[in-house]
Amino acid sequence: MSFLTFNAKAMGKPMHNKVNKEILKERLKQEEFERTTLSFYKYHHILNPQLFRDHFYTILSEINVFGRIYVSNEGINGQINVPKDNLDVLRNCLDQIDFLQNLRLNIAREQGLSFYKLIIKVREKIVADGLDDNSFDVTKKGIHINAKEFNELSAKEETVIVDMRNHYESEVGHFKKAIRPDVETFKESLPIVEDILSDKKDNPIIMYCTGGIRCEKASAYFKHKGFNNIYQLNGGIIEYARQVESEGLENKFIGKNFVFDDRLGERISEDIIAKCHQCGNPCDNHTNCVNDACHILFIQCDHCAEKLDNCCSTKCQDFNKLPEEERKEKRKSMEFNGTKFGKGRYKAHRKDMSLDE
């Protein structure tokens, strides 16, 4: 079935949920069935992204799917959860759409409360890369390799491994020997990686990311830039971890895999390679400051979370204790860590935080 053959009355359905997020989260906790968290993507030319988006929202709503999905002229990129009993129904629904037939679903290694509502947005691109796709052939991608091939190729001395994710992702987990650019966005990473690899155009280069989507575009871009031996980890870290476990392979990934949902990470190895941004003790638990006027992403251990009421600073802690009306008024003129720093950039000063006890 083409995605254009659905009943037009679906266009009249509401496409977002205005219920308070805390109420939605509580509803999710009360569910008496398990959900499966997964991700997927597909590069495909969609003529009318808005029309497809409305159709897709209707389909997924009917089978109780929650998640965040981006649709554009270049394809679709989604992270969702679905009732476990509806997983086969989901697969069947996807197979009814021409370009999503036999789509690979990256099942999360660790399950949990990942999403609590369904959001589908139309965007210019499914991953913000800043590239002019007309300037190179996006179909000439790197060679896909599986976990076994990754282990074999990465063991060679001349092989270069490149993490195409952001610094706050690689801070908590990465492959051994990987180059990890200190960037906040995928768009920012492309010229920096090109410069780092400028003298390695003939080396075998393996690129990896969370689920594979960033490398689909990056590998084609770097081949266009003259790099001759580009490989990409098929299915990313998520699929690598699944294959390592199912096939009994050596695990070359250390730490956690950062994920963009309420879980904020799934453990791949028992190694803790990061530190609490507040006290400096070993920790790899990302969180967002509970002060909604700040909401900065940072790493916080249980001790600091208890001491600061899950805030990033005493300033946010004190602000959060104010009456709601006073907070609304003060936030117009106050500046917090989330205003001043990018994702994962904030590091507390121990002397300012009273964290030495």
Coordinates of C-alpha atoms in Angstrom, one line a residue:
M1 CA 0.0 0.0 0.0
S2 CA 1.3 3.5 -0.9
F3 CA 1.3 6.0 2.0
L4 CA -1.0 8.2 -0.2
T5 CA -3.9 5.7 -0.2
F6 CA -5.2 6.3 3.4
N7 CA -8.6 7.7 4.2
A8 CA -8.5 11.5 4.1
K9 CA -10.5 11.8 7.3
A10 CA -7.3 11.0 9.2
M11 CA -6.2 14.6 8.4
G12 CA -8.7 15.8 11.0
K13 CA -7.3 13.9 13.9
P14 CA -5.3 15.9 16.6
M15 CA -1.6 15.4 16.0
H16 CA -0.2 16.2 19.5
N17 CA -1.1 15.6 23.1
K18 CA -1.6 18.5 25.5
V19 CA -1.9 16.5 28.7
N20 CA 0.7 17.4 31.3
K21 CA 3.8 15.4 31.0
E22 CA 3.9 14.3 34.6
I23 CA 0.3 12.9 34.2
L24 CA 1.4 11.0 31.1
K25 CA 4.5 9.6 32.9
E26 CA 2.3 8.4 35.8
R27 CA -0.1 6.8 33.3
L28 CA 2.8 5.0 31.7
K29 CA 4.0 3.6 35.1
Q30 CA 0.5 2.3 35.8
E31 CA 0.3 0.2 32.6
E32 CA 0.0 -3.5 33.2
F33 CA 1.9 -4.5 30.1
E34 CA 5.5 -4.3 29.0
R35 CA 6.7 -1.9 26.2
T36 CA 9.6 -2.5 23.8
T37 CA 11.8 0.4 23.0
L38 CA 13.4 0.6 19.5
S39 CA 14.7 2.9 16.9
F40 CA 14.7 2.9 13.1
Y41 CA 15.5 5.1 10.1
K42 CA 15.2 5.1 6.3
Y43 CA 16.5 7.5 3.8
H44 CA 13.9 7.8 1.1
H45 CA 12.5 10.6 -1.0
I46 CA 9.1 11.5 0.5
L47 CA 7.1 13.8 -1.9
N48 CA 4.7 15.1 0.8
P49 CA 6.2 14.8 4.3
Q50 CA 3.2 16.5 6.0
L51 CA 0.7 14.1 4.4
F52 CA 2.9 11.1 5.3
R53 CA 3.3 12.4 8.8
D54 CA -0.4 12.7 9.4
H55 CA -1.0 9.2 8.0
F56 CA 1.8 7.7 10.1
Y57 CA 0.6 9.4 13.2
T58 CA -2.8 7.8 12.8
I59 CA -1.4 4.4 12.2
L60 CA 0.9 4.5 15.3
S61 CA -1.7 6.0 17.6
E62 CA -4.0 3.1 16.8
I63 CA -1.5 0.6 18.2
N64 CA -0.6 2.7 21.2
V65 CA 2.9 3.7 20.1
F66 CA 4.8 6.4 22.0
G67 CA 8.0 8.1 20.8
R68 CA 9.6 10.9 18.8
I69 CA 9.8 10.7 15.0
Y70 CA 11.2 13.1 12.4
V71 CA 9.9 13.1 8.8
S72 CA 11.4 15.1 5.9
N73 CA 11.7 14.9 2.1
E74 CA 14.8 12.8 2.6
G75 CA 13.2 10.1 4.8
I76 CA 12.2 9.1 8.4
N77 CA 14.1 8.8 11.7
G78 CA 12.3 7.5 14.8
Q79 CA 12.8 6.4 18.4
I80 CA 9.7 4.8 19.8
N81 CA 8.3 2.3 22.3
V82 CA 5.4 -0.1 21.6
P83 CA 3.4 -2.5 23.7
K84 CA 5.3 -5.8 23.5
D85 CA 2.2 -7.6 22.3
N86 CA 1.9 -5.1 19.4
L87 CA 5.4 -5.5 18.1
D88 CA 4.4 -7.8 15.3
V89 CA 1.4 -5.6 14.5
L90 CA 3.9 -2.7 14.2
R91 CA 6.1 -4.7 11.8
N92 CA 3.0 -5.5 9.7
C93 CA 2.0 -1.8 9.6
L94 CA 5.5 -0.8 8.4
D95 CA 5.4 -3.5 5.8
Q96 CA 2.2 -2.0 4.4
I97 CA 4.1 1.1 3.5
D98 CA 6.2 0.6 0.3
F99 CA 9.5 2.1 1.4
L100 CA 9.4 0.7 5.0
Q101 CA 9.0 -2.9 4.0
N102 CA 11.5 -5.2 5.9
L103 CA 12.8 -2.1 7.8
R104 CA 15.4 -3.0 10.4
L105 CA 14.2 -2.2 13.9
N106 CA 17.0 -1.6 16.4
I107 CA 15.7 -3.1 19.7
A108 CA 17.1 -1.4 22.7
R109 CA 19.5 -3.4 24.9
E110 CA 17.9 -2.1 28.1
Q111 CA 14.1 -1.5 28.3
G112 CA 12.5 1.0 30.6
L113 CA 10.3 4.2 30.6
S114 CA 11.6 5.8 27.4
F115 CA 8.7 7.8 25.9
Y116 CA 5.3 8.7 27.3
K117 CA 3.6 10.3 24.3
L118 CA 3.8 10.3 20.5
I119 CA 5.4 13.2 18.6
I120 CA 5.9 13.2 14.9
K121 CA 7.5 16.4 13.4
V122 CA 8.2 17.5 9.8
R123 CA 11.7 18.8 9.5
E124 CA 14.0 20.0 6.7
K125 CA 16.2 17.0 7.4
I126 CA 15.9 13.9 9.6
V127 CA 19.3 14.6 11.0
A128 CA 20.7 18.1 11.1
D129 CA 23.9 17.9 9.1
G130 CA 24.3 21.2 7.4
L131 CA 25.2 19.5 4.1
D132 CA 24.2 20.4 0.6
D133 CA 23.0 17.0 -0.6
N134 CA 23.2 18.1 -4.2
S135 CA 27.0 18.6 -3.9
F136 CA 27.7 14.9 -3.5
D137 CA 26.2 11.5 -4.2
V138 CA 24.5 10.5 -0.9
T139 CA 24.0 6.9 -2.2
K140 CA 27.7 6.2 -2.4
K141 CA 28.0 5.2 1.3
G142 CA 30.7 3.5 3.2
I143 CA 30.9 -0.3 3.4
H144 CA 28.5 -1.7 6.0
I145 CA 30.2 -4.1 8.5
N146 CA 28.8 -6.2 11.3
A147 CA 30.1 -6.7 14.8
K148 CA 32.4 -9.6 13.9
E149 CA 33.9 -7.6 10.9
F150 CA 34.2 -4.5 13.1
N151 CA 36.3 -6.5 15.7
E152 CA 38.5 -7.9 13.0
L153 CA 39.1 -4.6 11.1
S154 CA 39.5 -2.5 14.3
A155 CA 42.3 -4.9 15.5
K156 CA 44.5 -3.8 12.5
E157 CA 47.1 -1.2 13.5
E158 CA 46.4 1.0 10.5
T159 CA 42.6 1.2 11.1
V160 CA 41.2 4.4 12.4
I161 CA 37.9 4.4 14.4
V162 CA 35.8 7.6 14.5
D163 CA 33.0 8.3 16.9
M164 CA 30.5 10.4 14.9
R165 CA 28.5 11.3 18.0
N166 CA 28.6 14.3 20.4
H167 CA 31.0 14.8 23.3
Y168 CA 28.3 14.1 26.0
E169 CA 27.5 10.8 24.3
S170 CA 31.1 9.6 24.0
E171 CA 31.9 10.8 27.5
V172 CA 30.0 7.9 29.1
G173 CA 30.9 5.2 26.5
H174 CA 32.9 4.6 23.3
F175 CA 34.8 2.0 21.4
K176 CA 38.4 1.4 22.4
K177 CA 40.9 3.6 20.5
A178 CA 38.2 5.7 18.9
I179 CA 38.7 9.3 17.9
R180 CA 36.1 11.3 19.8
P181 CA 35.5 14.9 18.5
D182 CA 34.7 17.4 21.2
V183 CA 31.5 18.7 19.6
E184 CA 27.9 19.3 20.6
T185 CA 26.3 18.6 17.2
F186 CA 26.7 16.3 14.3
K187 CA 26.9 19.3 11.9
E188 CA 29.8 20.6 13.9
S189 CA 31.7 17.3 13.8
L190 CA 32.0 16.9 10.0
P191 CA 34.7 19.6 9.3
I192 CA 36.5 18.8 12.6
V193 CA 36.7 15.1 11.7
E194 CA 37.8 15.9 8.2
D195 CA 40.7 17.9 9.6
I196 CA 41.7 15.2 12.1
L197 CA 41.8 12.6 9.4
S198 CA 43.4 14.8 6.7
D199 CA 46.6 12.7 6.6
K200 CA 44.7 9.3 6.7
K201 CA 42.9 9.3 3.4
D202 CA 44.1 5.8 2.5
N203 CA 43.7 4.2 5.9
P204 CA 40.8 2.0 6.7
I205 CA 38.4 4.3 8.6
I206 CA 35.4 2.9 10.6
M207 CA 32.7 5.3 11.5
Y208 CA 30.0 4.6 14.1
C209 CA 27.1 6.2 15.9
T210 CA 24.2 5.2 18.1
G211 CA 22.0 3.4 15.5
G212 CA 23.7 4.1 12.2
I213 CA 21.8 7.0 10.7
R214 CA 24.5 9.7 11.2
C215 CA 27.1 7.4 9.5
E216 CA 24.8 6.8 6.5
K217 CA 25.3 10.5 5.5
A218 CA 28.8 11.0 7.0
S219 CA 30.4 8.0 5.2
A220 CA 29.1 9.3 1.8
Y221 CA 30.3 12.8 2.5
F222 CA 33.8 11.6 3.5
K223 CA 34.0 9.4 0.4
H224 CA 33.2 12.5 -1.6
K225 CA 36.0 14.3 0.2
G226 CA 38.6 11.7 -1.0
F227 CA 38.7 9.2 1.8
N228 CA 39.2 5.8 0.0
N229 CA 38.4 3.2 2.6
I230 CA 35.3 4.2 4.6
Y231 CA 33.4 1.6 6.6
Q232 CA 30.4 2.1 8.8
L233 CA 29.1 0.0 11.7
N234 CA 25.8 -1.3 10.4
G235 CA 23.0 -0.6 13.0
G236 CA 25.4 1.4 15.1
I237 CA 26.2 0.6 18.8
I238 CA 22.7 -0.8 19.4
E239 CA 23.0 -3.5 16.8
Y240 CA 26.7 -4.1 17.7
A241 CA 25.8 -4.8 21.3
R242 CA 23.0 -7.2 20.3
Q243 CA 25.3 -9.2 17.9
V244 CA 28.1 -9.3 20.5
E245 CA 25.7 -10.8 23.0
S246 CA 23.9 -13.2 20.6
E247 CA 27.1 -14.5 18.9
G248 CA 29.4 -14.5 22.0
L249 CA 31.9 -12.0 20.5
E250 CA 34.4 -9.9 22.3
N251 CA 32.9 -6.6 23.3
K252 CA 35.1 -3.7 22.3
F253 CA 32.7 -1.0 23.5
I254 CA 33.3 0.4 27.0
G255 CA 30.7 2.0 29.2
K256 CA 27.2 3.2 28.3
N257 CA 25.5 4.0 25.1
F258 CA 23.8 7.4 25.4
V259 CA 20.2 7.4 24.1
F260 CA 17.8 10.3 23.3
D261 CA 14.9 9.3 25.5
D262 CA 14.0 9.3 29.1
R263 CA 16.4 6.5 29.9
L264 CA 19.4 8.6 28.7
G265 CA 21.6 5.5 28.5
E266 CA 21.8 1.8 28.3
R267 CA 24.8 -0.1 29.7
I268 CA 27.0 -2.0 27.2
S269 CA 29.8 -2.9 29.6
E270 CA 30.3 -2.6 33.3
D271 CA 33.0 0.0 33.0
I272 CA 32.3 3.5 34.4
I273 CA 34.5 5.8 32.4
A274 CA 32.9 9.2 33.3
K275 CA 32.8 11.3 36.5
C276 CA 30.0 13.1 38.3
H277 CA 30.2 16.7 37.1
Q278 CA 29.7 17.9 40.6
C279 CA 31.9 15.9 42.9
G280 CA 34.2 14.1 40.5
N281 CA 33.4 10.6 41.7
P282 CA 33.0 7.8 39.1
C283 CA 29.5 8.1 37.6
D284 CA 27.9 7.8 34.2
N285 CA 24.3 8.7 34.9
H286 CA 23.1 11.6 32.8
T287 CA 20.2 13.7 34.0
N288 CA 18.5 17.0 33.4
C289 CA 18.4 19.6 36.1
V290 CA 14.8 19.5 37.5
N291 CA 14.6 23.3 37.5
D292 CA 12.7 23.7 34.2
A293 CA 14.1 27.2 33.8
C294 CA 17.6 25.5 33.5
H295 CA 17.1 21.9 32.5
I296 CA 20.8 21.4 31.6
L297 CA 22.0 17.9 30.7
F298 CA 24.8 16.8 33.0
I299 CA 26.2 13.8 34.9
Q300 CA 25.2 13.5 38.6
C301 CA 25.8 10.8 41.1
D302 CA 23.2 9.6 43.7
H303 CA 24.9 11.5 46.5
C304 CA 24.9 14.8 44.7
A305 CA 21.3 14.2 43.5
E306 CA 20.2 13.8 47.1
K307 CA 22.1 16.7 48.4
L308 CA 20.9 19.1 45.6
D309 CA 17.4 17.7 45.1
N310 CA 18.3 16.6 41.5
C311 CA 19.5 20.1 40.6
C312 CA 22.7 21.2 38.9
S313 CA 23.5 23.9 41.5
T314 CA 22.4 25.4 44.8
K315 CA 21.0 28.3 42.7
C316 CA 18.6 26.0 40.9
Q317 CA 17.9 24.2 44.1
D318 CA 16.9 27.4 45.9
F319 CA 14.9 28.7 42.9
N320 CA 12.9 25.4 42.7
K321 CA 11.8 25.9 46.3
L322 CA 10.1 29.2 45.5
P323 CA 6.3 29.4 45.0
E324 CA 5.3 28.8 41.3
E325 CA 4.2 32.4 40.7
E326 CA 7.5 33.8 42.1
R327 CA 9.4 31.4 39.9
K328 CA 7.5 32.5 36.8
E329 CA 8.4 36.1 37.5
K330 CA 12.0 35.6 38.4
R331 CA 12.9 33.3 35.5
K332 CA 12.3 36.3 33.1
S333 CA 15.5 37.9 34.4
M334 CA 17.6 35.1 36.0
E335 CA 20.3 33.1 34.2
F336 CA 21.0 29.5 35.0
N337 CA 23.5 26.9 33.9
G338 CA 21.2 25.8 31.1
T339 CA 21.3 29.4 29.8
K340 CA 25.1 29.7 29.8
F341 CA 26.3 26.2 28.9
G342 CA 25.7 23.7 26.1
K343 CA 24.7 20.1 26.6
G344 CA 27.1 18.4 29.0
R345 CA 29.4 21.4 29.2
Y346 CA 28.6 22.3 32.8
K347 CA 31.0 21.3 35.5
A348 CA 30.3 22.4 39.1
H349 CA 32.9 23.9 41.3
R350 CA 33.1 21.9 44.5
K351 CA 33.9 25.0 46.6
D352 CA 30.7 26.6 45.3
M353 CA 28.5 23.6 45.8
S354 CA 29.1 22.6 49.4
L355 CA 29.6 19.1 48.3
D356 CA 32.6 18.1 50.4
E357 CA 30.7 16.5 53.2

